[in-house]
PDB file of C-alpha atoms in Angstrom:
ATOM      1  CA  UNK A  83      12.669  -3.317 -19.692  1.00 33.00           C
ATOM      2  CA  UNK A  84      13.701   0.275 -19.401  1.00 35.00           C
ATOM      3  CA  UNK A  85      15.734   1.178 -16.539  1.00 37.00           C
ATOM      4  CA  UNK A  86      14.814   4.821 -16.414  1.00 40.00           C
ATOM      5  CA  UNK A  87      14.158   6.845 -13.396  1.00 46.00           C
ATOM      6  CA  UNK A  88      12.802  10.088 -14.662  1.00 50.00           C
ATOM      7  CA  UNK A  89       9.186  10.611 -16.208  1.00 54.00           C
ATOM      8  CA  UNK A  90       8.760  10.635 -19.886  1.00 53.00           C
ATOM      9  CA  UNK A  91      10.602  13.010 -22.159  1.00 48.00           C
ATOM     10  CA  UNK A  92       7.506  14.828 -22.619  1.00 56.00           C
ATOM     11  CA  UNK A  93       7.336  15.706 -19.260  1.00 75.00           C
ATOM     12  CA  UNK A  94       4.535  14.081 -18.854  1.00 87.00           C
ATOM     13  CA  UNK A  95       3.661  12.155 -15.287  1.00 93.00           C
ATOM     14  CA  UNK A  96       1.695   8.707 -16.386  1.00 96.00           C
ATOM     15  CA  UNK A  97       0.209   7.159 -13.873  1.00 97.00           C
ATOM     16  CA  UNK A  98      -1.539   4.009 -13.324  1.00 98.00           C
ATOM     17  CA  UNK A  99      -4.460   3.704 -10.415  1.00 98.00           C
ATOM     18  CA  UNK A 100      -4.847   0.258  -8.640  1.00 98.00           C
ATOM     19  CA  UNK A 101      -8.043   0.579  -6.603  1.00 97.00           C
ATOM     20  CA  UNK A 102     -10.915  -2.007  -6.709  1.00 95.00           C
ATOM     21  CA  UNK A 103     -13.693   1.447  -5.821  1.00 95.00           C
ATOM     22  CA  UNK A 104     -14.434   3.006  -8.685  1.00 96.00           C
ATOM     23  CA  UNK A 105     -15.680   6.160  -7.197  1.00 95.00           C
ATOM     24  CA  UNK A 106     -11.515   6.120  -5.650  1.00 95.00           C
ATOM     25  CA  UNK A 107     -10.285   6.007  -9.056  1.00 96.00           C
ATOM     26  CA  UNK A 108     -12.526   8.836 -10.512  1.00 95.00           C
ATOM     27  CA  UNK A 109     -11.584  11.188  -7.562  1.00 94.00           C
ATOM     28  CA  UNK A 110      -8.059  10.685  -8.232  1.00 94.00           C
ATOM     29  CA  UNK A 111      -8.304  11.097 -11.757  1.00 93.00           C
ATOM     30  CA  UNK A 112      -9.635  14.634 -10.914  1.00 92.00           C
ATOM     31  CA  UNK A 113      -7.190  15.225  -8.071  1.00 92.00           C
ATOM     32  CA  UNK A 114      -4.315  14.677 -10.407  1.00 91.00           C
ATOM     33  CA  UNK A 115      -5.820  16.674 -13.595  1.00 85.00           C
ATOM     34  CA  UNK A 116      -6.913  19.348 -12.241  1.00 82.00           C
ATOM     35  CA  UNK A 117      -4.235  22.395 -13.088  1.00 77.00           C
ATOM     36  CA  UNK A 118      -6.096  24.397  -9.865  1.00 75.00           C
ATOM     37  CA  UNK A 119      -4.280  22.163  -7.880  1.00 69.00           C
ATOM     38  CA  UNK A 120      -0.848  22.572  -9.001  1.00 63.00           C
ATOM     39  CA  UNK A 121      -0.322  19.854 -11.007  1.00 63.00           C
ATOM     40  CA  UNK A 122       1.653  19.505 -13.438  1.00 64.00           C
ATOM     41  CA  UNK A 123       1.140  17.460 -16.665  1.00 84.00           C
ATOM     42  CA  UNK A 124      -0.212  14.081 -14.994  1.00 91.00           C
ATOM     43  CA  UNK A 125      -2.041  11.755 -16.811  1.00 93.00           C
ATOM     44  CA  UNK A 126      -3.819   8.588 -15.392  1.00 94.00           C
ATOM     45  CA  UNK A 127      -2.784   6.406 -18.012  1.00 95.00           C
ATOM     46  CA  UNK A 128      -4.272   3.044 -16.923  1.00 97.00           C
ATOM     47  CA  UNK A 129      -6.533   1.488 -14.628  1.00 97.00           C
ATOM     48  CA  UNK A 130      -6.714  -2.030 -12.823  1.00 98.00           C
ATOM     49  CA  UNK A 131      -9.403  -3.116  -9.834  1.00 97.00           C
ATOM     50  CA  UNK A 132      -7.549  -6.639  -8.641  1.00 96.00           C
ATOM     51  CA  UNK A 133      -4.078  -7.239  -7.752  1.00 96.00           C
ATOM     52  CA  UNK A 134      -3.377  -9.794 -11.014  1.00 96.00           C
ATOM     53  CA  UNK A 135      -4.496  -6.644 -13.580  1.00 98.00           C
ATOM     54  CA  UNK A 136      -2.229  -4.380 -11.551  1.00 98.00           C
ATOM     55  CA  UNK A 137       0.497  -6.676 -12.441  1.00 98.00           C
ATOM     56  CA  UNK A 138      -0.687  -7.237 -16.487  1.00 98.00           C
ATOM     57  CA  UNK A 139      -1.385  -3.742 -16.866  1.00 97.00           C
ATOM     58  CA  UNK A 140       2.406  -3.159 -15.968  1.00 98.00           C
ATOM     59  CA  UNK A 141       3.609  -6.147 -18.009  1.00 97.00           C
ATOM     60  CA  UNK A 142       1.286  -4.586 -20.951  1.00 97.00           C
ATOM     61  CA  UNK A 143       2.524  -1.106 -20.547  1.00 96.00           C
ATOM     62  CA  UNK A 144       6.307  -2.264 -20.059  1.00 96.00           C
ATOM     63  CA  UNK A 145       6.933  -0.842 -16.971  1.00 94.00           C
ATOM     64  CA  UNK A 146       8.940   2.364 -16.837  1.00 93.00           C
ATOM     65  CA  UNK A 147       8.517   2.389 -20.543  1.00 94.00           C
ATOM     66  CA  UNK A 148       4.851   3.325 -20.225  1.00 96.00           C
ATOM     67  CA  UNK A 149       4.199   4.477 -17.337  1.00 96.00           C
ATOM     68  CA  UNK A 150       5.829   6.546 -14.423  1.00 97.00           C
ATOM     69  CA  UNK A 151       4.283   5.682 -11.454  1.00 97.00           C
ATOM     70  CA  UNK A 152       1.667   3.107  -8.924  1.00 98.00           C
ATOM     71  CA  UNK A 153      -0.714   4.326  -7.074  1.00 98.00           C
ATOM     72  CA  UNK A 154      -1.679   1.017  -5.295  1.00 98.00           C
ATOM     73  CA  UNK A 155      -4.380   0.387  -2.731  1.00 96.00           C
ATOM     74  CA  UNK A 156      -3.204  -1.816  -0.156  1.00 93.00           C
ATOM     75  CA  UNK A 157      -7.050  -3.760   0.199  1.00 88.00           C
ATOM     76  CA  UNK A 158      -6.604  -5.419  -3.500  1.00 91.00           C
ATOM     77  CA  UNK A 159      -9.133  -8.430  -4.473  1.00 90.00           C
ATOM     78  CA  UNK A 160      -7.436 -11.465  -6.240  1.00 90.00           C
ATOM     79  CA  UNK A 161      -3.944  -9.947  -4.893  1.00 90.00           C
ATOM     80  CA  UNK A 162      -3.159  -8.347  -1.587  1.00 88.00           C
ATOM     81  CA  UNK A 163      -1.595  -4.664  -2.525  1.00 93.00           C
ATOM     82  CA  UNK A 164       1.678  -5.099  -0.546  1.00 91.00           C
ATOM     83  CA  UNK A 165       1.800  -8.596  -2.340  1.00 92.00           C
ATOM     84  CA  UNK A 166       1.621  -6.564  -5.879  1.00 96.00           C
ATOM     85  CA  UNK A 167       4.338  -4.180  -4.060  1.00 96.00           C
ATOM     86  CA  UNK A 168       6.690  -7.185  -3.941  1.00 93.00           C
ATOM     87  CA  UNK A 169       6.202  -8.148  -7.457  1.00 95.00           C
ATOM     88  CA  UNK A 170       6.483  -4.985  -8.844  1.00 97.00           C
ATOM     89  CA  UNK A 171       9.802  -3.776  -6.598  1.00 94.00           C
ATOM     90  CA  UNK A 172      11.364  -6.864  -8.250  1.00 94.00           C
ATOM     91  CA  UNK A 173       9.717  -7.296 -11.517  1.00 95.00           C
ATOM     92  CA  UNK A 174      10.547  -3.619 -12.138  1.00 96.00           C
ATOM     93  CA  UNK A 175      12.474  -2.073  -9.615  1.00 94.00           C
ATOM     94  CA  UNK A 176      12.800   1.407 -11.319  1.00 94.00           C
ATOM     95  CA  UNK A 177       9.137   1.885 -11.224  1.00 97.00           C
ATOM     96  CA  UNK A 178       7.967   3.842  -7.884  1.00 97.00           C
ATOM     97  CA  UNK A 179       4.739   3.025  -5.848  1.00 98.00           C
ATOM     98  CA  UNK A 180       2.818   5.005  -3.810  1.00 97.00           C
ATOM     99  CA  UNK A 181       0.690   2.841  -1.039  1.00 96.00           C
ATOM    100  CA  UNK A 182      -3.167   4.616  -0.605  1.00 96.00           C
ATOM    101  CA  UNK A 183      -5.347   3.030   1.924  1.00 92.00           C
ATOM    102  CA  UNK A 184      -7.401   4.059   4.383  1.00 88.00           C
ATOM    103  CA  UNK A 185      -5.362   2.323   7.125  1.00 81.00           C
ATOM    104  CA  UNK A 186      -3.350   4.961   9.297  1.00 75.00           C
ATOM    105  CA  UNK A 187      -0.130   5.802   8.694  1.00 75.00           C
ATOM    106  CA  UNK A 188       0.719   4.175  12.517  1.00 70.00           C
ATOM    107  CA  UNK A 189      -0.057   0.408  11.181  1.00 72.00           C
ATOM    108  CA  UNK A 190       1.471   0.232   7.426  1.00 80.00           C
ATOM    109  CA  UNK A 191       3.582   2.909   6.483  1.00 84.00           C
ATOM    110  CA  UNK A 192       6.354   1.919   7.772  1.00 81.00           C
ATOM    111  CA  UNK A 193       5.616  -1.914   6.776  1.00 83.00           C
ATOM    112  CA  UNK A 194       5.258  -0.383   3.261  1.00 89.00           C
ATOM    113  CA  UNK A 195       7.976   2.139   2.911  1.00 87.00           C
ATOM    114  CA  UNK A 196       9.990  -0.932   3.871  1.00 83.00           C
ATOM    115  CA  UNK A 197       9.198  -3.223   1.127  1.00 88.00           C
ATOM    116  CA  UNK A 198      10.308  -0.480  -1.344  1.00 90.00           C
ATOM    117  CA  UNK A 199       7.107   2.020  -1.402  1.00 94.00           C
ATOM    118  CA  UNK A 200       8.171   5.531  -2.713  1.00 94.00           C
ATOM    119  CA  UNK A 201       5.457   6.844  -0.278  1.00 93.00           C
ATOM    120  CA  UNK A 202       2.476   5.982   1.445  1.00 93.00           C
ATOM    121  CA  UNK A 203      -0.681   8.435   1.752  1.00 93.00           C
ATOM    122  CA  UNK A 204      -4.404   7.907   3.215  1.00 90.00           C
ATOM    123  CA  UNK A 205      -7.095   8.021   1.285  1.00 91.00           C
ATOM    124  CA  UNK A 206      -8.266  11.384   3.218  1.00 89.00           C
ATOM    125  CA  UNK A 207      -4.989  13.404   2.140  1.00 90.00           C
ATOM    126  CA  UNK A 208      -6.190  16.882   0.307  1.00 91.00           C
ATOM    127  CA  UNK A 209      -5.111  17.673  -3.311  1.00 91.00           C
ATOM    128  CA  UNK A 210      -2.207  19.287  -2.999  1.00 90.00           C
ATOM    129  CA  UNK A 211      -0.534  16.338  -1.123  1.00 92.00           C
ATOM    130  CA  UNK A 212      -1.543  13.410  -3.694  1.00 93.00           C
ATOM    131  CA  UNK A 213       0.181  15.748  -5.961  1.00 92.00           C
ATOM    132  CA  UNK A 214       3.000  16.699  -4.381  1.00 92.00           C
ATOM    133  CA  UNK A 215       3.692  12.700  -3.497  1.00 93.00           C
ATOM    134  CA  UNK A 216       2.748  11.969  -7.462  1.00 94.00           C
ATOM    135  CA  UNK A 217       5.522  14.836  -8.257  1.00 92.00           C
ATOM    136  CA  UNK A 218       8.069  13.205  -5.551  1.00 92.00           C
ATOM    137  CA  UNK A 219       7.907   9.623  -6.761  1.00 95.00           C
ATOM    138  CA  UNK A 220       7.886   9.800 -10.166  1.00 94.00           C
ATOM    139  CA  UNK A 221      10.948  12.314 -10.194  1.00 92.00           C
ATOM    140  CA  UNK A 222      13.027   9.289  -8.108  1.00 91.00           C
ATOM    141  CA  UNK A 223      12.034  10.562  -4.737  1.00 92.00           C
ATOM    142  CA  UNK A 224      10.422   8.797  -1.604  1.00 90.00           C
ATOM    143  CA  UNK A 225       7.597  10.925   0.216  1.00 91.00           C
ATOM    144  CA  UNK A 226       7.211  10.750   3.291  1.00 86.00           C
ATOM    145  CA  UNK A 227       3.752  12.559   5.521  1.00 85.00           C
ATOM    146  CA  UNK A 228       4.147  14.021   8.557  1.00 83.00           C
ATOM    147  CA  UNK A 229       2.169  10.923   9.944  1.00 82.00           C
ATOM    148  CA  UNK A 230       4.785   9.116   8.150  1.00 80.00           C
ATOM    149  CA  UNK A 231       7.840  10.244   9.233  1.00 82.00           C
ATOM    150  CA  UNK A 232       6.225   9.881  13.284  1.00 78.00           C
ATOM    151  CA  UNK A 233       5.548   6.789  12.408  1.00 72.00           C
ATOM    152  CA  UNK A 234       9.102   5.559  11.500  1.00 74.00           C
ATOM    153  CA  UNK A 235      10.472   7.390  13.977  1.00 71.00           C
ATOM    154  CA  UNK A 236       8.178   5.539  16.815  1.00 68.00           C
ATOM    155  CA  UNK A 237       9.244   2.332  15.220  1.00 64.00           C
ATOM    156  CA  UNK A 238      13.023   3.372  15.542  1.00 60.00           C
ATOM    157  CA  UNK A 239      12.967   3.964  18.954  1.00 54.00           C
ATOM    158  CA  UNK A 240      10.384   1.548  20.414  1.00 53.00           C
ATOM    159  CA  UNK A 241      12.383  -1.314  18.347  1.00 47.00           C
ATOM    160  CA  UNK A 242       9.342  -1.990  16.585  1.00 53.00           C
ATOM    161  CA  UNK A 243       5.732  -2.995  17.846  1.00 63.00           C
ATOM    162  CA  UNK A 244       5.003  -7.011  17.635  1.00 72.00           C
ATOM    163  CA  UNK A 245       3.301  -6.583  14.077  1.00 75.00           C
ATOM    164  CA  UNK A 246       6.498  -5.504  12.789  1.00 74.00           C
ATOM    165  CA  UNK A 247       7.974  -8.923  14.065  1.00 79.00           C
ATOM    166  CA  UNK A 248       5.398 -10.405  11.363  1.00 85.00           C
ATOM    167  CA  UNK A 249       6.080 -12.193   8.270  1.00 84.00           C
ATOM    168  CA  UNK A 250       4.431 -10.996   5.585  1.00 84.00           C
ATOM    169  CA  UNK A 251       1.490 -13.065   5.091  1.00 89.00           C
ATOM    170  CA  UNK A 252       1.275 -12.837   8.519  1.00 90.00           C
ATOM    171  CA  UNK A 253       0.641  -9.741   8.415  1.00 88.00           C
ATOM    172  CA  UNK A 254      -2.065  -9.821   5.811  1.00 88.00           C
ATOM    173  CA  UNK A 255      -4.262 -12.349   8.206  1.00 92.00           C
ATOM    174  CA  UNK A 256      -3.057 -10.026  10.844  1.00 91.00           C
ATOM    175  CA  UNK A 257      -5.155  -7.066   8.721  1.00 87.00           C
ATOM    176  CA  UNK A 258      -8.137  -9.401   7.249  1.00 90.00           C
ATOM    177  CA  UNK A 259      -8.953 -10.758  10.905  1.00 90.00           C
ATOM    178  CA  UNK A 260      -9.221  -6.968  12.813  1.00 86.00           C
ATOM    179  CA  UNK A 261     -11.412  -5.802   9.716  1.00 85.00           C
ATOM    180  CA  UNK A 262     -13.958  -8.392  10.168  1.00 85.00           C
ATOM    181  CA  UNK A 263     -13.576 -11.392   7.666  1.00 87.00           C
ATOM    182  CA  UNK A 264     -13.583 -15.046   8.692  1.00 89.00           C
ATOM    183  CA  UNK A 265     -11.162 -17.580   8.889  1.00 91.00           C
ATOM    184  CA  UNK A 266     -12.735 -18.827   5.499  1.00 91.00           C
ATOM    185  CA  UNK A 267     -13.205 -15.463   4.018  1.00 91.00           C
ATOM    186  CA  UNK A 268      -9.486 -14.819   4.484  1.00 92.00           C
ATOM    187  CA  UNK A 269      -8.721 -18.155   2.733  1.00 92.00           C
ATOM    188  CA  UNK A 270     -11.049 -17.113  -0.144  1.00 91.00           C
ATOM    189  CA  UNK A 271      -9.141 -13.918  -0.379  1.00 88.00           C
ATOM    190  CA  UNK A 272      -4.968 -15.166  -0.369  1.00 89.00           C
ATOM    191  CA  UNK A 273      -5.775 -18.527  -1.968  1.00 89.00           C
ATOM    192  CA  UNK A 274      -5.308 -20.310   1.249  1.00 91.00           C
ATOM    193  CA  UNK A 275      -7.003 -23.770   3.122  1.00 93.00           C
ATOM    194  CA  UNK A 276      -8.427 -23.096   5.576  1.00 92.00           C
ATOM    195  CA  UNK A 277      -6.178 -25.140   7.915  1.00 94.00           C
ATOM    196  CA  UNK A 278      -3.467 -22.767   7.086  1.00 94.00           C
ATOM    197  CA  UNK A 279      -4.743 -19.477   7.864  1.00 94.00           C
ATOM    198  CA  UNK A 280      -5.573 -21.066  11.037  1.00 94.00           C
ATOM    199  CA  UNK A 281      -2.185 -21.467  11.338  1.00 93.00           C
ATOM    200  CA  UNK A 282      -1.383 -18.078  10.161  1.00 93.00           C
ATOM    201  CA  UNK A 283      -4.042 -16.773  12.649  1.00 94.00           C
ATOM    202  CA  UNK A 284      -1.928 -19.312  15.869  1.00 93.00           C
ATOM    203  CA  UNK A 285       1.070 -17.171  15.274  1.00 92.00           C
ATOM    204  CA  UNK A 286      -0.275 -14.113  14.831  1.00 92.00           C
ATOM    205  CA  UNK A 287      -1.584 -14.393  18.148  1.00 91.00           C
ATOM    206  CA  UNK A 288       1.167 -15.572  20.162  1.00 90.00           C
ATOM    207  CA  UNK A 289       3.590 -13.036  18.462  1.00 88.00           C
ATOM    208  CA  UNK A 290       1.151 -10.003  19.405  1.00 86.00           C
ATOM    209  CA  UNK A 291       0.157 -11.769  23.067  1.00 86.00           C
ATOM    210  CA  UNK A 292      -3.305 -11.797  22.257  1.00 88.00           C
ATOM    211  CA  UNK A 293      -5.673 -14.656  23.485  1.00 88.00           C
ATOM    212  CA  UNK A 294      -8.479 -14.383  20.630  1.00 85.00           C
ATOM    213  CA  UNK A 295     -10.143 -11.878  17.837  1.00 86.00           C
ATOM    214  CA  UNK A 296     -11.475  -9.883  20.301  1.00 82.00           C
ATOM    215  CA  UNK A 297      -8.450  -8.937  21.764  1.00 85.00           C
ATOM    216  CA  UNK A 298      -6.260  -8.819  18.448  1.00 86.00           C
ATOM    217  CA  UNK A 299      -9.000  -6.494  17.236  1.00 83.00           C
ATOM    218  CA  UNK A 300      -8.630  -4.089  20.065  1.00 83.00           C
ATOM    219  CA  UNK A 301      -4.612  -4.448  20.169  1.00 83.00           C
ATOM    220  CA  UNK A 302      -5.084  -3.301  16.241  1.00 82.00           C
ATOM    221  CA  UNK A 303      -6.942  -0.393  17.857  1.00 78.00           C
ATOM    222  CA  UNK A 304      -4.478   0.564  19.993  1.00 77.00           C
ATOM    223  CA  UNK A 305      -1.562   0.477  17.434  1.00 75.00           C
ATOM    224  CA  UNK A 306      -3.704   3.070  15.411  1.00 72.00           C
ATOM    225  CA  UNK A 307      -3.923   5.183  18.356  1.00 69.00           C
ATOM    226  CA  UNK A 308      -0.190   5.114  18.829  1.00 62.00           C
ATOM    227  CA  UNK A 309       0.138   2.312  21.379  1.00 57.00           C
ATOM    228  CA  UNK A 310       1.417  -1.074  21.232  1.00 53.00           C
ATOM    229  CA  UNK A 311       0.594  -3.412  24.270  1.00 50.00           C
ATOM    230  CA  UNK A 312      -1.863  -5.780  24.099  1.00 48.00           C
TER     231      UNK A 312
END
């Protein structure tokens, strides 16, 4: 395992896409070839769709050895992106990941600059941006939006909404319940009974002081507007 922390000595930016929408990865493949943007040499070197090839694509390419960045969608089938975020930060620390999602900046960044991401962008971010974060991380960096940066600094002085008071997989129910899925779709999803999301889905609730779905989904609402209170 190399413990490097610059990109290759070719100067060369490789670059491995984790995104389960295939018309994602092609867009970013252009974004980050495309010289009219700026960029310099960057080369998508891999692709993976589920959270488990993420992690053997990695293993395959030996980490920092062959490649020089993650960009990592947070909404992974087979493994939750922030779960792959956790295995990768230990697995091979030296390697940097940058978060996409279409999930404002107000609900994960900070969750995901906090488990080790070099930077977290939205899916909507123009060219020049996914580039300038590709140029950051892989050179050692951590990049950090505009969006970003409010967002940490909210969370600084408000002491954190509830959803920061989450665990983890807390937190992923937390996300799979206010987009939609079902108690038994989220089991499906993180390899869970039933019984235990249910759980999951009891705590969530009393730590964010909502009564039921409904309400969690519009407190989730609110937190993307900038508010907290349920």
């Amino acid at each position: 395992m190399t413990t490097s922390t610059a990109p290759s000595r070719t100067g060369t930016v490789r670059v491995l896409i984790g995104d389960d929408h295939r018309i994602v990865r092609e867009g970013l493949r252009q974004v980050l070839g495309d010289p009219a943007n700026g960029a310099p040499e960057i080369v998508v070197a891999a692709e993976a769709v589920t959270g488990p090839e993420v992690l053997a694509q990695v293993a395959a390419l030996g980490g920092r050895a062959g490649i020089d960045l993650v960009l990592l969608d947070i909404a992974l089938p087979g493994r939750d992106g922030l779960d792959v975020l956790q295995a990768l930060r230990a697995d091979w620390p030296q390697l940097p990941v940058v978060m996409i999602s279409t999930y404002p900046e107000r609900q994960y960044a900070v969750r995901c600059i906090r488990l080790g991401a070099a930077g977290y962008l939205n899916k909507s971010a123009d060219a020049d941006e996914m580039v300038a974060a590709v140029r950051k991380a892989a050179a050692g960096g951590i990049y950090v939006t505009a969006a970003t940066a409010e967002a940490l600094a909210a969370a600084m002085g408000r002491g954190g909404a509830a959803t920061e008071a989450l665990s983890h997989r807390e937190h992923q129910v937390f996300r799979l319940l206010t987009t939609g899925h079902s108690v038994s779709e989220i089991g499906a999803r993180l390899g869970l009974a039933p019984n235990t999301v249910s759980t999951y889905r009891a705590r969530v609730l009393e730590k964010t002081g909502t009564k039921n779905d409904v309400e969690l989904a519009l407190y989730a609402e609110r937190l993307a507007q900038g508010g907290s209170r349920p």
